[in-house]
Short mmCIF file of C-alpha atoms in Angstrom, two decimals:
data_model
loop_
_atom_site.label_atom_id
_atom_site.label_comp_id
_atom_site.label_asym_id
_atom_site.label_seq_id
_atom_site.Cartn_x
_atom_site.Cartn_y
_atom_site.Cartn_z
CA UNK A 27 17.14 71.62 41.08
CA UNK A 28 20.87 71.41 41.86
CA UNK A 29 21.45 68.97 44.42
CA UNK A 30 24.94 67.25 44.66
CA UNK A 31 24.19 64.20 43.33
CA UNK A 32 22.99 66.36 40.10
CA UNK A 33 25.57 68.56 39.84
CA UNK A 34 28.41 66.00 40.36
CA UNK A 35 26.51 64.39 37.47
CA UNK A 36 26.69 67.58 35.24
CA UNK A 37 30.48 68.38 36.05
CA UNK A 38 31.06 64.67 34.76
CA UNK A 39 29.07 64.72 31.20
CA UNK A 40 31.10 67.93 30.32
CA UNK A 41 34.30 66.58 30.76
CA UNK A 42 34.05 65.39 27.08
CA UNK A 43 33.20 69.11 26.11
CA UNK A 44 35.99 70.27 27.56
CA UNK A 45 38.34 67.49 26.89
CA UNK A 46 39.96 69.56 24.54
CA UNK A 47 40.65 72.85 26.83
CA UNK A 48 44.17 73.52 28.22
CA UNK A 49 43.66 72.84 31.89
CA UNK A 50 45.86 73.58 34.42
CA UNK A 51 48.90 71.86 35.66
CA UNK A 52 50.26 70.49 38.67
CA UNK A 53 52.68 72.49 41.03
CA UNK A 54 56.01 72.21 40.03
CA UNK A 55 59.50 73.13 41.26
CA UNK A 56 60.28 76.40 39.20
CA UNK A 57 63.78 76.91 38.05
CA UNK A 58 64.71 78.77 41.45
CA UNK A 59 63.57 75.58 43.39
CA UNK A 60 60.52 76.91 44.36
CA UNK A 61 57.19 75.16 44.38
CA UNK A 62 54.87 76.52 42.39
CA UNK A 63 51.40 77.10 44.40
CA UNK A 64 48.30 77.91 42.02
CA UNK A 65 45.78 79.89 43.21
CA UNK A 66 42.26 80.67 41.21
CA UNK A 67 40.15 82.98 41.25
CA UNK A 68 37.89 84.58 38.26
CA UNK A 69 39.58 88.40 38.50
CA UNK A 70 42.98 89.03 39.78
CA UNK A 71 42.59 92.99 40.59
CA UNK A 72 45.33 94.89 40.33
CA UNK A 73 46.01 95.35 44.82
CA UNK A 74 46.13 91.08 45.09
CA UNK A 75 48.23 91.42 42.74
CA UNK A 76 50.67 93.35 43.91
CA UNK A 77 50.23 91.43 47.13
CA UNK A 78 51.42 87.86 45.32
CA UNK A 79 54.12 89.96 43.56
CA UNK A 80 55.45 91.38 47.10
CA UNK A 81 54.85 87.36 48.59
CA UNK A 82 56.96 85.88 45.57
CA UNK A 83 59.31 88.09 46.34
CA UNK A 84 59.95 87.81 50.07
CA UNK A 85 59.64 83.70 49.91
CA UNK A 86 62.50 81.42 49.07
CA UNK A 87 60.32 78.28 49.51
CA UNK A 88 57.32 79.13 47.70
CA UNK A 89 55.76 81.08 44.51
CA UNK A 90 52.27 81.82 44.16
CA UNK A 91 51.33 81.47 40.46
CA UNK A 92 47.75 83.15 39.82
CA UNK A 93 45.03 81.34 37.60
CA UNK A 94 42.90 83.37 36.25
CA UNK A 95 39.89 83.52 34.00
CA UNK A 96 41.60 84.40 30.42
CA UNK A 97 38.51 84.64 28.05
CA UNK A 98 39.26 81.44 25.87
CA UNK A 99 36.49 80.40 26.94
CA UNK A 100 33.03 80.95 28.27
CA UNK A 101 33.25 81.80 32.06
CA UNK A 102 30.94 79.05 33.00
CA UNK A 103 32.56 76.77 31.23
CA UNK A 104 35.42 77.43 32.99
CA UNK A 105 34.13 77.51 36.28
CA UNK A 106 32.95 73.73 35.21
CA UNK A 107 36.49 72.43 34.06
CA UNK A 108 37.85 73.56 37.77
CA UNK A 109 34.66 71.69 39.65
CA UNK A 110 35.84 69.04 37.01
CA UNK A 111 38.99 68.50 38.51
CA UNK A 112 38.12 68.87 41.93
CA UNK A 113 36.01 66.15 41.31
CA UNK A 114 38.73 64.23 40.11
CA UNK A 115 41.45 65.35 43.15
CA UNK A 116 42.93 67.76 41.06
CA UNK A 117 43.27 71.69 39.97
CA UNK A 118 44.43 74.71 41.65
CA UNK A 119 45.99 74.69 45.29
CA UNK A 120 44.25 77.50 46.24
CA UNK A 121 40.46 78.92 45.37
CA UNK A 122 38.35 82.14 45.58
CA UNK A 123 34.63 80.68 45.55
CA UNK A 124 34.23 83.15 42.30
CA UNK A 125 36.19 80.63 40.54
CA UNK A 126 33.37 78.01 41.12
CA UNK A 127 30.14 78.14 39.93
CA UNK A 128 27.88 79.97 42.76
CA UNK A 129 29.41 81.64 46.25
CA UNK A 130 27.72 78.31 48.46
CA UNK A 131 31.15 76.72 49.43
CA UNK A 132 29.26 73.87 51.31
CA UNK A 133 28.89 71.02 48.79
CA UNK A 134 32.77 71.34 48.44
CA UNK A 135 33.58 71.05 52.10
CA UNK A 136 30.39 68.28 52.71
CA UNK A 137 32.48 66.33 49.90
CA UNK A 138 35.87 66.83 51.05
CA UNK A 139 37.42 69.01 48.50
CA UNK A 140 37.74 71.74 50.69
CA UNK A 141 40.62 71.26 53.39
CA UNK A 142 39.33 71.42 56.78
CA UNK A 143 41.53 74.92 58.25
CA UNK A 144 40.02 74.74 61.92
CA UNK A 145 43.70 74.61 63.52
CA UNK A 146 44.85 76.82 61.11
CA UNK A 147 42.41 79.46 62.05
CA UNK A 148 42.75 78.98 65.28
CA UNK A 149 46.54 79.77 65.33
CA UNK A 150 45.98 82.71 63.62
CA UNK A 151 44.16 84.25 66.26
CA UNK A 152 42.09 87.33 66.51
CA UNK A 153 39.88 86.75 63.96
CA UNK A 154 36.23 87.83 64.29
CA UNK A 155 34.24 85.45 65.16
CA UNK A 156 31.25 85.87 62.28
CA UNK A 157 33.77 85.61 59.42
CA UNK A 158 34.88 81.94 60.46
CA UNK A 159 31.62 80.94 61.07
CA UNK A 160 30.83 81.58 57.66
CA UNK A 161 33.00 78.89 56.18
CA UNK A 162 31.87 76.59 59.45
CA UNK A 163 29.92 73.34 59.07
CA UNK A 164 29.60 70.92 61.98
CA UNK A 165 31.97 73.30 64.11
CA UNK A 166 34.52 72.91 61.23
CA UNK A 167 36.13 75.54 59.28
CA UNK A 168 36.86 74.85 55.60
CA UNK A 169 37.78 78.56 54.17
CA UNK A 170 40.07 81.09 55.26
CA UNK A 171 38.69 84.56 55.36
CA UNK A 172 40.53 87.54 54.87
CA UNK A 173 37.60 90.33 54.43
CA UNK A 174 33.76 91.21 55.00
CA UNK A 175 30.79 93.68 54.16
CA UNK A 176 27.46 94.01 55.75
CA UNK A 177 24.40 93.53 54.79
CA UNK A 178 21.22 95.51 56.12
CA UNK A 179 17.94 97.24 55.37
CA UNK A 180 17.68 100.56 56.34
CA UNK A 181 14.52 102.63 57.25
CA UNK A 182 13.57 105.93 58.61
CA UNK A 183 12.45 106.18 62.15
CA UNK A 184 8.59 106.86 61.18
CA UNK A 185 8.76 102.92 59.57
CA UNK A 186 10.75 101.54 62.25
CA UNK A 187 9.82 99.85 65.55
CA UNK A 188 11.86 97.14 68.01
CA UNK A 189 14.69 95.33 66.29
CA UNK A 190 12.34 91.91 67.75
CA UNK A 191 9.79 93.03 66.21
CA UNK A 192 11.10 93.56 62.94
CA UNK A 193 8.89 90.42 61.54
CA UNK A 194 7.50 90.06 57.76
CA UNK A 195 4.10 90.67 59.13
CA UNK A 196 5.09 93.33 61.28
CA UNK A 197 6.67 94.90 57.51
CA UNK A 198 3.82 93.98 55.29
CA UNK A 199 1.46 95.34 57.61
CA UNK A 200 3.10 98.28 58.20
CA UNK A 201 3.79 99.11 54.55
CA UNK A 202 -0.19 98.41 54.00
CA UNK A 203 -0.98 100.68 56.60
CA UNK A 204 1.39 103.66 55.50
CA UNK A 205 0.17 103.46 51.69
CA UNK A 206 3.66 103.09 50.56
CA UNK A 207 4.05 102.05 46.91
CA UNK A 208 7.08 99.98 47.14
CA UNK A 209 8.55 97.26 50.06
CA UNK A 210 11.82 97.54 48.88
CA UNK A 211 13.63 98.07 45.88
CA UNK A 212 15.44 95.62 43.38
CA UNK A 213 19.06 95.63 42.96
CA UNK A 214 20.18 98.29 39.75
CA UNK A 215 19.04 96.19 36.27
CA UNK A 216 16.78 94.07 37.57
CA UNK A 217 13.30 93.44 35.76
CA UNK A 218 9.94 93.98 37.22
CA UNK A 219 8.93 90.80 37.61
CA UNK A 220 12.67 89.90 38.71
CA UNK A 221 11.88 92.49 41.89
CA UNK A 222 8.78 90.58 42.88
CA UNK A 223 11.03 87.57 43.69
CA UNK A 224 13.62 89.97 45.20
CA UNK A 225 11.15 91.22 47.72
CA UNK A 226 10.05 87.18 48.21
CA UNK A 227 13.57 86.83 49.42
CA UNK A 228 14.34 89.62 51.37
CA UNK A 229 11.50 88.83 53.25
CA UNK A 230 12.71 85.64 54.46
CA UNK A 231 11.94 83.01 51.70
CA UNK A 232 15.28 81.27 50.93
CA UNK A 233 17.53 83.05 53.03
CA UNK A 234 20.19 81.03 54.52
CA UNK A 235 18.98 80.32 58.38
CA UNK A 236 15.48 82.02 58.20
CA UNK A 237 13.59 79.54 55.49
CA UNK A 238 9.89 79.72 56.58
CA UNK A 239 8.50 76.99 55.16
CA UNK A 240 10.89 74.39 55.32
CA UNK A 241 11.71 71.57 57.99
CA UNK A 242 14.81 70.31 56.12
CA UNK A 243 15.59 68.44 59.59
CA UNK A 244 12.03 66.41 59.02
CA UNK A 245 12.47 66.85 55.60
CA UNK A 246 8.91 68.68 55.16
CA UNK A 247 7.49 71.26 52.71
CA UNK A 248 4.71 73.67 53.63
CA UNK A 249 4.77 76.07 50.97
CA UNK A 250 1.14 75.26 50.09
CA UNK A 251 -0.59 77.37 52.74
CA UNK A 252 -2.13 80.61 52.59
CA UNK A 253 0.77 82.67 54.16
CA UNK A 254 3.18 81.83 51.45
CA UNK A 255 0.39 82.34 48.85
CA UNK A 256 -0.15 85.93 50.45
CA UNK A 257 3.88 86.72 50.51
CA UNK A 258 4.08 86.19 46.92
CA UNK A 259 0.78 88.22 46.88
CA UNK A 260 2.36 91.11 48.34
CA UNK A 261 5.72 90.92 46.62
CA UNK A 262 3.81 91.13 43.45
CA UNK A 263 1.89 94.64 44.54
CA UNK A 264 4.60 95.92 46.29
CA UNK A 265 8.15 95.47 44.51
CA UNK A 266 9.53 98.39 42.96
CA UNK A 267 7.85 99.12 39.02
CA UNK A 268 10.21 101.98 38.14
CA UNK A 269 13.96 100.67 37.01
CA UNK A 270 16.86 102.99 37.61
CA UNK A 271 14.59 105.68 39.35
CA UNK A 272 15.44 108.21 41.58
CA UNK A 273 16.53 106.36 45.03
CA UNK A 274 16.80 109.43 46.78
CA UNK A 275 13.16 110.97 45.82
CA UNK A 276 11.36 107.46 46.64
CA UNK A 277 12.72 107.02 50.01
CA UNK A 278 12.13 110.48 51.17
CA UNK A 279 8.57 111.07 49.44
CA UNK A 280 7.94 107.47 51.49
CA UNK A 281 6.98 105.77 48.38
CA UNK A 282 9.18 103.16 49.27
CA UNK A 283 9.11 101.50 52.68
CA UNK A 284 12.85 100.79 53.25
CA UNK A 285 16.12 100.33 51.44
CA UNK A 286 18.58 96.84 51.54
CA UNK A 287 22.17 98.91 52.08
CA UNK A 288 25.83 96.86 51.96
CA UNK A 289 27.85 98.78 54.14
CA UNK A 290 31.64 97.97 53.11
CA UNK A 291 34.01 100.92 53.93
CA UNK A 292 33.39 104.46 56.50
CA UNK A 293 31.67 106.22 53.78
CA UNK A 294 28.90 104.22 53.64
CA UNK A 295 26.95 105.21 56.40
CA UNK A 296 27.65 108.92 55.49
CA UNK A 297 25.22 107.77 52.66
CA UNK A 298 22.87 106.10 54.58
CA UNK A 299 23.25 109.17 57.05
CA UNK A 300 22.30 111.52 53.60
CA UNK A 301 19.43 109.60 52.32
CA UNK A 302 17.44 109.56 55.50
CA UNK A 303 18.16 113.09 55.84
CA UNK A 304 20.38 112.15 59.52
CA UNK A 305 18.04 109.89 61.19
CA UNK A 306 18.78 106.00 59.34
CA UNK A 307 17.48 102.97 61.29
CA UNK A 308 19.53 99.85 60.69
CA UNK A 309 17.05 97.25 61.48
CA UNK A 310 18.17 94.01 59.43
CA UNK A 311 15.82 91.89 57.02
CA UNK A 312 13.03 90.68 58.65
CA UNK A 313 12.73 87.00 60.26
CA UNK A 314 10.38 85.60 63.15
CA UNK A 315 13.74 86.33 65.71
CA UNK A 316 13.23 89.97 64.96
CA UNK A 317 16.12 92.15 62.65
CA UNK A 318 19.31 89.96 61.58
CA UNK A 319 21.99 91.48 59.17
CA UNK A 320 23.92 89.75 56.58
CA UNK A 321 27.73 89.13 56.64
CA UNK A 322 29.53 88.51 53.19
CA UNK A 323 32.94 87.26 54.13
CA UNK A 324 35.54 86.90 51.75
CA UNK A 325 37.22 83.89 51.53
CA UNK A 326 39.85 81.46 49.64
CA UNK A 327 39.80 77.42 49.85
CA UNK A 328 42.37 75.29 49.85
CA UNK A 329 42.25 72.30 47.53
CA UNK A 330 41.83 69.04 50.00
CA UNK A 331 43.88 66.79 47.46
CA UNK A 332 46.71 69.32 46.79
CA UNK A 333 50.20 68.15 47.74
CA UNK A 334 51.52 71.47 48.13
CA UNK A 335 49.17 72.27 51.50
CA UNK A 336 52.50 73.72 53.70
CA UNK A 337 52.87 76.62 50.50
CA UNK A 338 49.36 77.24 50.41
CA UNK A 339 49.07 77.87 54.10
CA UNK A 340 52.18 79.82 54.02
CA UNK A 341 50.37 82.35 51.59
CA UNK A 342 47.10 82.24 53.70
CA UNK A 343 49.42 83.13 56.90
CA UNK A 344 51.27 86.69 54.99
CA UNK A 345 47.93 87.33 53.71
CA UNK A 346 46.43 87.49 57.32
CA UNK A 347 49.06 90.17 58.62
CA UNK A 348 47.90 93.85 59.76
CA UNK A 349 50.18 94.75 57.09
CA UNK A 350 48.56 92.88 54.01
CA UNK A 351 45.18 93.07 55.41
CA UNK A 352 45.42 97.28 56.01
CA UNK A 353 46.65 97.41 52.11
CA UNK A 354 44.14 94.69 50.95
CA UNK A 355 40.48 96.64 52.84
CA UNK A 356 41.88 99.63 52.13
CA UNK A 357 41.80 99.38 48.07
CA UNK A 358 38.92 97.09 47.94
CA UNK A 359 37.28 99.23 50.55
CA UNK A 360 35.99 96.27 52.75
CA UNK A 361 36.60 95.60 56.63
CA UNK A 362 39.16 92.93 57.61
CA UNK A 363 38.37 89.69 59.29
CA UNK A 364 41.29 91.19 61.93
CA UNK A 365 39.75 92.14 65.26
CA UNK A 366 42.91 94.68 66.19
CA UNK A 367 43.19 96.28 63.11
CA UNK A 368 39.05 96.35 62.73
CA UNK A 369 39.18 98.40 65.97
CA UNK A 370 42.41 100.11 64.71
CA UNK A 371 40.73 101.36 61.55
CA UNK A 372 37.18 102.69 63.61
CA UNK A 373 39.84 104.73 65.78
CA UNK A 374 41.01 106.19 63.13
CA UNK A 375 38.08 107.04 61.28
CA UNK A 376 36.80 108.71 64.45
CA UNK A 377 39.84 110.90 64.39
CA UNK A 378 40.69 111.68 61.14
CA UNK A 379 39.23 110.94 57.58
CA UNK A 380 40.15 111.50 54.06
CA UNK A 381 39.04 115.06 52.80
CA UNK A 382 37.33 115.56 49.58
CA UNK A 383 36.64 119.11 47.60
CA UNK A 384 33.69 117.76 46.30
CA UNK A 385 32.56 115.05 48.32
CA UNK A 386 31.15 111.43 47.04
CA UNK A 387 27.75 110.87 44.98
CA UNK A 388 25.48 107.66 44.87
CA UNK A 389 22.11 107.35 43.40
CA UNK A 390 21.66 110.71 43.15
CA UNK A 391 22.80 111.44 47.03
CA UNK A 392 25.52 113.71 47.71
CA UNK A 393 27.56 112.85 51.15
CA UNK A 394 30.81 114.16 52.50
CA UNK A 395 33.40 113.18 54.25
CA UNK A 396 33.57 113.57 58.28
CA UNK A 397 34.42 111.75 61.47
CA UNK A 398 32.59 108.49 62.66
CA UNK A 399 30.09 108.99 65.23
CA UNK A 400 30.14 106.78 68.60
CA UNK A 401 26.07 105.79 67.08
CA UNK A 402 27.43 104.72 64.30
CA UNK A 403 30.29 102.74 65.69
CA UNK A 404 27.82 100.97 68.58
CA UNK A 405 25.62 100.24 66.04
CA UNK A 406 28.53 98.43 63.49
CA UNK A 407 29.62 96.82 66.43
CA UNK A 408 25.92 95.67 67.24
CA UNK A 409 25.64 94.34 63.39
CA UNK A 410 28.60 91.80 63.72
CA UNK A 411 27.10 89.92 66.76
CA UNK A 412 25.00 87.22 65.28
CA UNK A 413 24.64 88.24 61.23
CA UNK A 414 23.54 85.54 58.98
CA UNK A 415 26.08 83.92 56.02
CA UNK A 416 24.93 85.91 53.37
CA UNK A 417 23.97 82.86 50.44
CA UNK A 418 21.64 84.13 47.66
CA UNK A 419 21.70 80.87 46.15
CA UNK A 420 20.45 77.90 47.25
CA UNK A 421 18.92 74.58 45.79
CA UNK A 422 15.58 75.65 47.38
CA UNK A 423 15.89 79.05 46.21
CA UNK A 424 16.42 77.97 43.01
CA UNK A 425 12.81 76.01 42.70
CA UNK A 426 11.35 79.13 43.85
CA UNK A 427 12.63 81.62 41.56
CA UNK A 428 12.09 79.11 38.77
CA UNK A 429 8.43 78.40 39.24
CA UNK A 430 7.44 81.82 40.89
CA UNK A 431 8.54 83.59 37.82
CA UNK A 432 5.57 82.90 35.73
CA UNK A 433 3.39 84.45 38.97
CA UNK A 434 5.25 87.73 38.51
CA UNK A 435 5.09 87.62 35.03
CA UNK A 436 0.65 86.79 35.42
CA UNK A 437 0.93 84.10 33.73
CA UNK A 438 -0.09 81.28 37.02
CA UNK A 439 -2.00 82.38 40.07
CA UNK A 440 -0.42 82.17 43.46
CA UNK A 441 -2.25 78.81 44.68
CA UNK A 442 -0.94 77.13 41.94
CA UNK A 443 2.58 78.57 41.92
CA UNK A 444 2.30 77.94 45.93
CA UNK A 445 0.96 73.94 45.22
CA UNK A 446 3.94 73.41 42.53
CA UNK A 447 6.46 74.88 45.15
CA UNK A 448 5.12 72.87 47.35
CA UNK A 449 5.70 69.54 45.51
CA UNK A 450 8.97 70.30 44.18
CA UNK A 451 11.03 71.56 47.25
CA UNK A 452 9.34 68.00 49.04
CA UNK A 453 10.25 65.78 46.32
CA UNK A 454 13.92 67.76 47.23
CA UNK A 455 13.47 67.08 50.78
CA UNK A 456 12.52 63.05 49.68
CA UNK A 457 15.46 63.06 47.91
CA UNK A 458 18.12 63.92 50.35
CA UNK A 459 16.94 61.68 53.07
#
């Protein structure tokens, strides 16, 4: 269990581990009589790269110095020494959440090491409104986003009903009744008995926003009831046995009932558009509202106790132009958080696309390129109205996937998985109150 209290705990013990790693130092006035603004993240690809070079070069106030994961040491323990020093109202000015252990940015804002970038935002303008509510607590922003993907299941129209009705029990009764073999499938290199807790999830247990047996505003656990002991029931029968299989040959034979798609760039839903042979239904992971999709924003954090906030800002406000943002989706082929050049780029993309000899593969699936449809642009539109945060991990999560292992693996039965769940995630529950 990794509640704050715990982890702030764990950062402090390994400070003497780490004592003796070169951490990094304060912002400084460079020789040009610039300040010096650090910003972290794990992997500096080659396109933010260039953007910081074109920045450094344009500003005669600031310099944006990247800090980057150099393989000295192990990657988690340097993700530690730069909680570390948040801890300790110090490190980098600016932060990806990859440089920090986990992509949850809320025990950093909750604690105050993440500046609060409401008014920022808000100057900005134009910014979709699901990306800054991903980085919102208590109506406060703490992260400024600067890119997004979706996250959906997909299904073909013989599976599908009502977007409301898109329940678990509407999905594990349908995938009973069609004699599928498989829910849905694990992401690529993930065990057997790893899928069975992937299917948990996707069907609602520990999803940020659509928990199922958790009052966390009571502080009450109800894991220890029949219809959690029959999810992990079903997850176990129905998550996919075959690694690395055809995608392709299980969807269309309906082995599988449905398939979890991230939909980052155009050519996505030409794949989706492939594999369901021109009839896809986007209909969201289930929850007891009916079909939500999952936003992953990308986002960097600006260090609450750095004394260099006016440079750091200054960066976040070039990296927010059309101009930065067009170059920035366009390489990592994501959408931007930029409502004009969002619509800009669908315009486009229903006018013209890039042309291919050979067309794209995936799994097997051959697509090419063509024009966006008006369908497939109503239904994008549709996704980014009320998505969930996308948050795999989470401290409840985490007691799941630790004790429901041994289920998957046959080693405990259900009730008794279901009963230690039950009295772990409450004594979590106790604890915060």
């Amino acid at each position: 269990m990794r509640s704050k209290a715990m982890l702030i705990s764990a950062i402090l013990a390994f400070s003497m581990l780490i004592s003796g790693c070169k951490a990094p130092t304060a912002s400084q006035l460079n020789e040009e009589g610039r300040e010096e603004i650090q910003l972290c993240i794990s992997v500096l690809d080659v396109t933010m790269r260039e953007v910081i070079a074109d920045y450094n070069r344009k500003s005669d106030q600031y310099e944006i110095v990247p800090l980057e994961y150099s393989g000295d040491i192990s990657i988690e323990d340097w993700r530690r020494r730069i909680q570390l020093e948040l801890t300790n109202e110090k490190g980098p000015d600016i932060l990806s959440i990859t440089a920090l252990q986990g992509i949850n940015m809320k025990p950093y804002a909750e604690s105050g090491q993440f500046l609060d970038v409401t008014d920022f935002l808000a100057k900005q303008g134009n910014i979709i409104r699901a990306a800054t509510e991903a980085n919102t607590i208590d109506g406060r922003q703490y992260g400024i986003p600067f890119s997004f993907s979706l996250n959906t299941m997909v299904t073909s129209s013989s599976m599908a009903t009502d977007r409301e009705n898109w329940t678990k029990d509407y999905c594990m009764q349908k995938t009973e009744e069609s004699n599928t073999a498989v829910f849905i499938g694990a992401p690529y290199g993930w065990t057997r008995e790893e899928a069975g807790l992937y299917t948990l999830n996707v069907l609602g247990v520990g999803m940020a926003g659509i928990q199922l047996f958790v009052n966390e505003e009571q502080g009450i656990s109800s894991f220890e009831q029949q219809e959690f002991i029959d999810m992990l029931e079903f997850a176990k029968q129905y998550s996919d046995p075959v690694s690395g299989e055809s995608i392709k040959r299980k969807q269309t034979s309906g082995e599988k009932f449905c398939t979890t798609i991230g939909l980052g760039n155009f050519s996505d839903f030409w794949y989706c558009n492939a594999l369901f042979g021109g009839k896809p239904v986007y209909m969201g992971y289930p929850s007891p509202l009916g079909g939500v999709h999952q936003i992953i924003v990308n986002s960097f954090y600006i260090n609450a106790a750095s004394s260099h906030k006016d440079g750091a800002l200054d960066f976040m406000r070039y990296l927010l132009t059309e101009e930065v943002l067009r170059k920035l989706v366009t390489e990592h082929g994501e959408f931007p958080v930029n409502q004009t050049l969002l619509e800009s780029l669908w315009q486009e993309a229903q006018k013209e696309c890039i042309s291919t000899e050979t067309g794209y593969e995936k799994n097997g699936i051959f697509y090419s390129p063509r024009l966006m449809t008006d369908e497939e642009e109503r239904i994008f539109w549709e996704m980014l109205k009320d998505p969930i945060y996308y948050q795999w991990e989470n401290d409840i999560w985490d007691i799941i996937w630790e004790e429901a292992l041994p289920f998957f693996y046959g080693e405990k039965a259900a009730a008794e998985v279901a009963k230690i769940v039950d009295s772990k995630v409450q004594l979590y529950l106790d604890e915060r109150k």
